[in-house]
XYZ file of C-alpha atoms in Angstrom:
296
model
C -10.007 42.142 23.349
C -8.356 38.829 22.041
C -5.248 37.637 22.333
C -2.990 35.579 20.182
C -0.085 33.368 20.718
C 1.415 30.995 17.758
C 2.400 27.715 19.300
C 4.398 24.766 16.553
C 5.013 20.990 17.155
C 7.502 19.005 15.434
C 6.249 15.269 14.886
C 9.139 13.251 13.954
C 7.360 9.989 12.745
C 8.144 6.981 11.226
C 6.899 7.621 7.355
C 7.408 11.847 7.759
C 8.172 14.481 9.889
C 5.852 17.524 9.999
C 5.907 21.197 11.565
C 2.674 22.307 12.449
C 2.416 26.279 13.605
C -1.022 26.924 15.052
C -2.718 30.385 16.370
C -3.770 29.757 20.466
C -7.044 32.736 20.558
C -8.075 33.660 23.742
C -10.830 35.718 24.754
C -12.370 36.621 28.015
C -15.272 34.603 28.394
C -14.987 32.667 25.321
C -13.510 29.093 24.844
C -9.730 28.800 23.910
C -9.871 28.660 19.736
C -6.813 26.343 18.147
C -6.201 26.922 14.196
C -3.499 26.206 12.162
C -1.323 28.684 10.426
C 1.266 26.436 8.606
C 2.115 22.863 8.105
C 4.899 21.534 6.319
C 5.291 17.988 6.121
C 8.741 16.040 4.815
C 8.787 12.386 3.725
C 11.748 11.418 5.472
C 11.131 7.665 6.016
C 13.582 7.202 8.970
C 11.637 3.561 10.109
C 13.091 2.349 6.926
C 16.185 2.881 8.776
C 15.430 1.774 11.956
C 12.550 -0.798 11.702
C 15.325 -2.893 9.259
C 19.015 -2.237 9.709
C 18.178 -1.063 13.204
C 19.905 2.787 13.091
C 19.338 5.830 11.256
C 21.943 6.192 8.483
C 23.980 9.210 8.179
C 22.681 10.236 4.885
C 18.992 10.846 7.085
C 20.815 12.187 9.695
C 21.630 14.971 7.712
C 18.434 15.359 5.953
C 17.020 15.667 9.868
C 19.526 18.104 10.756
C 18.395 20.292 7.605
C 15.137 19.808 8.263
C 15.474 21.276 11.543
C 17.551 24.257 10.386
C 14.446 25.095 8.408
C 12.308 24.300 10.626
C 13.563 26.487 13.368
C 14.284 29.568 10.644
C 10.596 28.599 9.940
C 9.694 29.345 13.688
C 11.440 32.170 14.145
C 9.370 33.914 10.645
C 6.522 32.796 12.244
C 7.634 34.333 15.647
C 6.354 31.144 17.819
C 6.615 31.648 21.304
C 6.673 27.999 22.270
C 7.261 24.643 20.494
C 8.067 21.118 21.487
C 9.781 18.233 19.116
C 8.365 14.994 20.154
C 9.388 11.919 18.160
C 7.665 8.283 18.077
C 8.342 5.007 17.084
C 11.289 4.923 14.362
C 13.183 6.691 16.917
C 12.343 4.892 19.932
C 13.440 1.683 18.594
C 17.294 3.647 17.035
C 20.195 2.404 18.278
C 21.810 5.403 17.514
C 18.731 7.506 18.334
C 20.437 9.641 21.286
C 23.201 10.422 19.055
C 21.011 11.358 16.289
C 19.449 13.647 18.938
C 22.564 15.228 19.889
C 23.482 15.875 16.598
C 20.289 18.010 15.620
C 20.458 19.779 18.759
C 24.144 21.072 18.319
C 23.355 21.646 15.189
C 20.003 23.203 14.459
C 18.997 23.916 18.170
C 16.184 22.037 18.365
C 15.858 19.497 21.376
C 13.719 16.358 20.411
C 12.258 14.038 23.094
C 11.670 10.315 22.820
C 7.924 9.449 23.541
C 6.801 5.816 24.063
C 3.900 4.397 22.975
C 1.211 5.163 26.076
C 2.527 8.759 25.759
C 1.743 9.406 21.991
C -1.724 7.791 22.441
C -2.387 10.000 25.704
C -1.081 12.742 23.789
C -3.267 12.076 20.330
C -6.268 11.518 22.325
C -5.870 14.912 24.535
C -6.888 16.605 20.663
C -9.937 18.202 21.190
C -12.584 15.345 20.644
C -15.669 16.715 22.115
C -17.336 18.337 19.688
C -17.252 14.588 18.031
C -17.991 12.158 20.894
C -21.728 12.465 21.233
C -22.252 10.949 24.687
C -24.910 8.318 23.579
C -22.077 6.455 21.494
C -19.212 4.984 21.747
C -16.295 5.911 20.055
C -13.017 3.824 18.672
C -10.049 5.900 17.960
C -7.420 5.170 15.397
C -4.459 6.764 14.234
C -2.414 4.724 11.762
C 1.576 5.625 11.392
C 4.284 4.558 9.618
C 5.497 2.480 13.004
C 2.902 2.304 15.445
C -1.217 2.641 15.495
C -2.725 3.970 18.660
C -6.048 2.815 19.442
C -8.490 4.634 22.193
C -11.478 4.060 23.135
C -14.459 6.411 24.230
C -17.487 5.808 26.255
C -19.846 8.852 27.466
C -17.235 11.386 26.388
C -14.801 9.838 28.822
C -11.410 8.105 27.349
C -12.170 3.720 28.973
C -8.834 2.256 26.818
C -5.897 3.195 25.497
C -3.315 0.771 23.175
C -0.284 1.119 21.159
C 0.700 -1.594 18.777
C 3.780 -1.843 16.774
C 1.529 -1.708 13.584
C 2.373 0.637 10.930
C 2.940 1.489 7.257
C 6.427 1.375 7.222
C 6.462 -2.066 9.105
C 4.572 -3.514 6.860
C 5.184 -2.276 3.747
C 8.771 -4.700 4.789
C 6.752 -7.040 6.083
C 7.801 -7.185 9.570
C 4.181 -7.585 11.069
C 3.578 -11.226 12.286
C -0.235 -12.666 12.271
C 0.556 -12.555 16.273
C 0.233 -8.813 16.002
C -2.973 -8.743 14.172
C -4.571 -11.439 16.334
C -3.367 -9.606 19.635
C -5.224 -6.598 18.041
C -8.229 -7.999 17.333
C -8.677 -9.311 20.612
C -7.648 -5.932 22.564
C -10.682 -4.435 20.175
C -13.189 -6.854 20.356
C -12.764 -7.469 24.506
C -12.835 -3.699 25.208
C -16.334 -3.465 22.424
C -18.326 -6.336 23.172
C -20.538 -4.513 26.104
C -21.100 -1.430 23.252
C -23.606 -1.165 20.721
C -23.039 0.937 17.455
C -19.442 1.613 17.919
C -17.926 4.483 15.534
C -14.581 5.010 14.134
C -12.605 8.077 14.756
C -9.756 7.812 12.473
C -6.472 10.210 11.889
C -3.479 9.623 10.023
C -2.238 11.212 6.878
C -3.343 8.499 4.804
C -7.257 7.989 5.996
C -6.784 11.967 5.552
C -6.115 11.410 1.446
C -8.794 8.778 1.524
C -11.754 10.788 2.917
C -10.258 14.050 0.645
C -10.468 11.522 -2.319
C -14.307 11.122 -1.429
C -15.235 14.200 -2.071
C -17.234 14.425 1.463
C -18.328 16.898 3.359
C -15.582 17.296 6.627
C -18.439 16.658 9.150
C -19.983 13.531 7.495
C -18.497 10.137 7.613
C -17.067 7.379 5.583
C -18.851 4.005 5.596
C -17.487 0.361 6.008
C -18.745 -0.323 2.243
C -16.876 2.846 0.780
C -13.767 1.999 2.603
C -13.332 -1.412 1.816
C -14.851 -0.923 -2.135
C -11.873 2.085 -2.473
C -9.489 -0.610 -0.602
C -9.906 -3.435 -3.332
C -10.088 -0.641 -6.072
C -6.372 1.219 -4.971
C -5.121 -2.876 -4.211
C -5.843 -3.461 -7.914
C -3.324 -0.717 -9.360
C 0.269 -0.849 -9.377
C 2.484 1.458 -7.142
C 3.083 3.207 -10.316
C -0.804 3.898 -11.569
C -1.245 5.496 -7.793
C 1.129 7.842 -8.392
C 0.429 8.724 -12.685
C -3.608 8.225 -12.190
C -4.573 9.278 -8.705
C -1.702 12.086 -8.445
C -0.499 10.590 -4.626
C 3.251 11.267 -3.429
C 5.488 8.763 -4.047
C 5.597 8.004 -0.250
C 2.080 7.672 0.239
C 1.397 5.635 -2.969
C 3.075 2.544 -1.780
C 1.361 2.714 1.864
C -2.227 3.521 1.484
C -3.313 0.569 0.897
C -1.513 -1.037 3.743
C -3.095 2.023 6.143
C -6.344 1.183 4.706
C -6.700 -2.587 5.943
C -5.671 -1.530 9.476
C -8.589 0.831 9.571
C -10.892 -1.703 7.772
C -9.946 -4.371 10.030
C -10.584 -2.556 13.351
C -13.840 -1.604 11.794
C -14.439 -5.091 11.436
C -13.602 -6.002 14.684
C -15.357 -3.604 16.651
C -18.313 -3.697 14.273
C -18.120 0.185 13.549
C -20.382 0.902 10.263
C -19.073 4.748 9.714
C -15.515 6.204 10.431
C -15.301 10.107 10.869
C -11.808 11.632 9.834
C -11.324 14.811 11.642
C -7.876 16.973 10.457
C -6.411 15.916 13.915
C -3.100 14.024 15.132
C -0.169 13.827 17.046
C 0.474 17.677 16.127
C -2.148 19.262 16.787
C -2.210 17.020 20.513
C 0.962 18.305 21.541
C -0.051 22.060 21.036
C -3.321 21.608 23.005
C -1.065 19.646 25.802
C 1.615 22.573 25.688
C -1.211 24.552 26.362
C -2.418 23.061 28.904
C 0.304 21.726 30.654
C -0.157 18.352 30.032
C 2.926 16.794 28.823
């Protein structure tokens, strides 16, 4: 006899804001089985807004508050028993970010909570890893957003570090990333990898997603450091506009994942990681498993 509950998570990030329904299984005597049922993602670039003028304008207010409409009437199809709306760094940094939240809530009915930066990673890193981190290596986990990139590390299938940096797409895509942030970076990676040997990149994010889809690979098998950085120099040589007319990418992810790809190539680098794996996990899917289990 199984049983079936359908859990969602709103992630209201920096680049896009994505539902993600998923079916919790349970059987006696059998391990809990998470699988998604639906996932709708919007490119609603709200650290546009805030990482530049320093607010979300009213024109993405309202786009949020529709957003949420559907979302909830999207809920409520799916008959979801449970959900939470967590929201990361365009938001945190808002000035207007509690009235922005007041404004959804009286007006779709959805309650969003502010998460910092130690929360998200904590959150990203509770996704269910295991099956992954193979306790004779050592494992470097990156997830790369429009506002902030989480990094964790993993050492005999036990979480030893955990960073959030205010590295992402959106940032620099208008240039608002200093060479203090990169250097501060490297250093966090390369002290907290120097005692490890054969260090391997774990990396989520929607654009490392595309990249490792564009590779045709098999979803267990990784990407090397020579595939990465060859596809990084090939997408750097075409214009925004040949990304989106040659390689059929979104409009929103054309003109970032290049900028995604050097973050992941550079903490490769760093931490002398040969192969990245690029498992269909993230903030979403984190925040079900920690509904689940109590953990946020």
């Amino acid at each position: 006899m199984i049983s079936i509950k359908k859990y969602a998570a709103i992630d209201i990030g920096s680049n896009a804001m994505r539902l993600l329904v998923a079916n919790i299984i349970e059987e006696k005597g059998m391990p809990t089985h998470f699988s998604k049922n639906a996932l709708v993602r919007l490119p609603i670039r709200l650290g546009q807004d805030s990482f530049t003028v320093g607010d979300i304008s009213d024109e993405n207010i309202d786009r949020m508050v529709d957003a949420m409409k559907a979302y909830k009437l999207l809920m409520k199809v799916h008959k979801v028993e449970k959900y939470r709306a967590l929201a990361t760094s365009a938001m945190r940094e808002a000035t207007n970010s509690a009235e922005v939240i007041r404004t959804i809530n009286e007006k779709s009915g959805i309650e969003i909570e502010i998460i910092d930066g130690k929360t998200e990673a904590a959150i990203i890193a509770s996704t269910d890893l295991h099956h992954l981190l193979q306790t004779d290596n050592t494992y470097l986990y990156v997830d790369v957003g429009g506002g902030s990139t989480e990094f964790s590390l993993f050492s005999n299938n036990e979480m030893i570090a955990s960073k959030s940096f205010k590295i992402g797409t959106v940032r620099l895509l208008n240039e608002m990333v200093n060479d203090v942030v990169w250097h501060e970076i490297e250093h966090w990676i390369k002290s907290h990898t120097i005692d490890f040997d054969n260090v391997i990149l774990i990396g989520s994010g929607g654009n490392i997603n595309k990249l490792f889809k564009m590779s045709g690979k098999q979803q267990d098998k990784p990407l090397t450091y020579t595939y990465l950085n060859k596809r990084f120099n090939f997408l750097n040589s075409l214009s925004y506009e040949q990304r989106v007319s040659e390689l059929d990418l979104n409009p929103d992810r054309a003109d970032v994942i290049v900028l995604a790809t050097k973050i992941y190539l550079s903490a490769m680098k760093w931490s002398g990681a040969k192969h990245i794996y690029v498992p269909k996990i993230g903030l979403s899917d984190g925040i079900i498993k920690a509904m689940y289990y109590n953990k946020i």
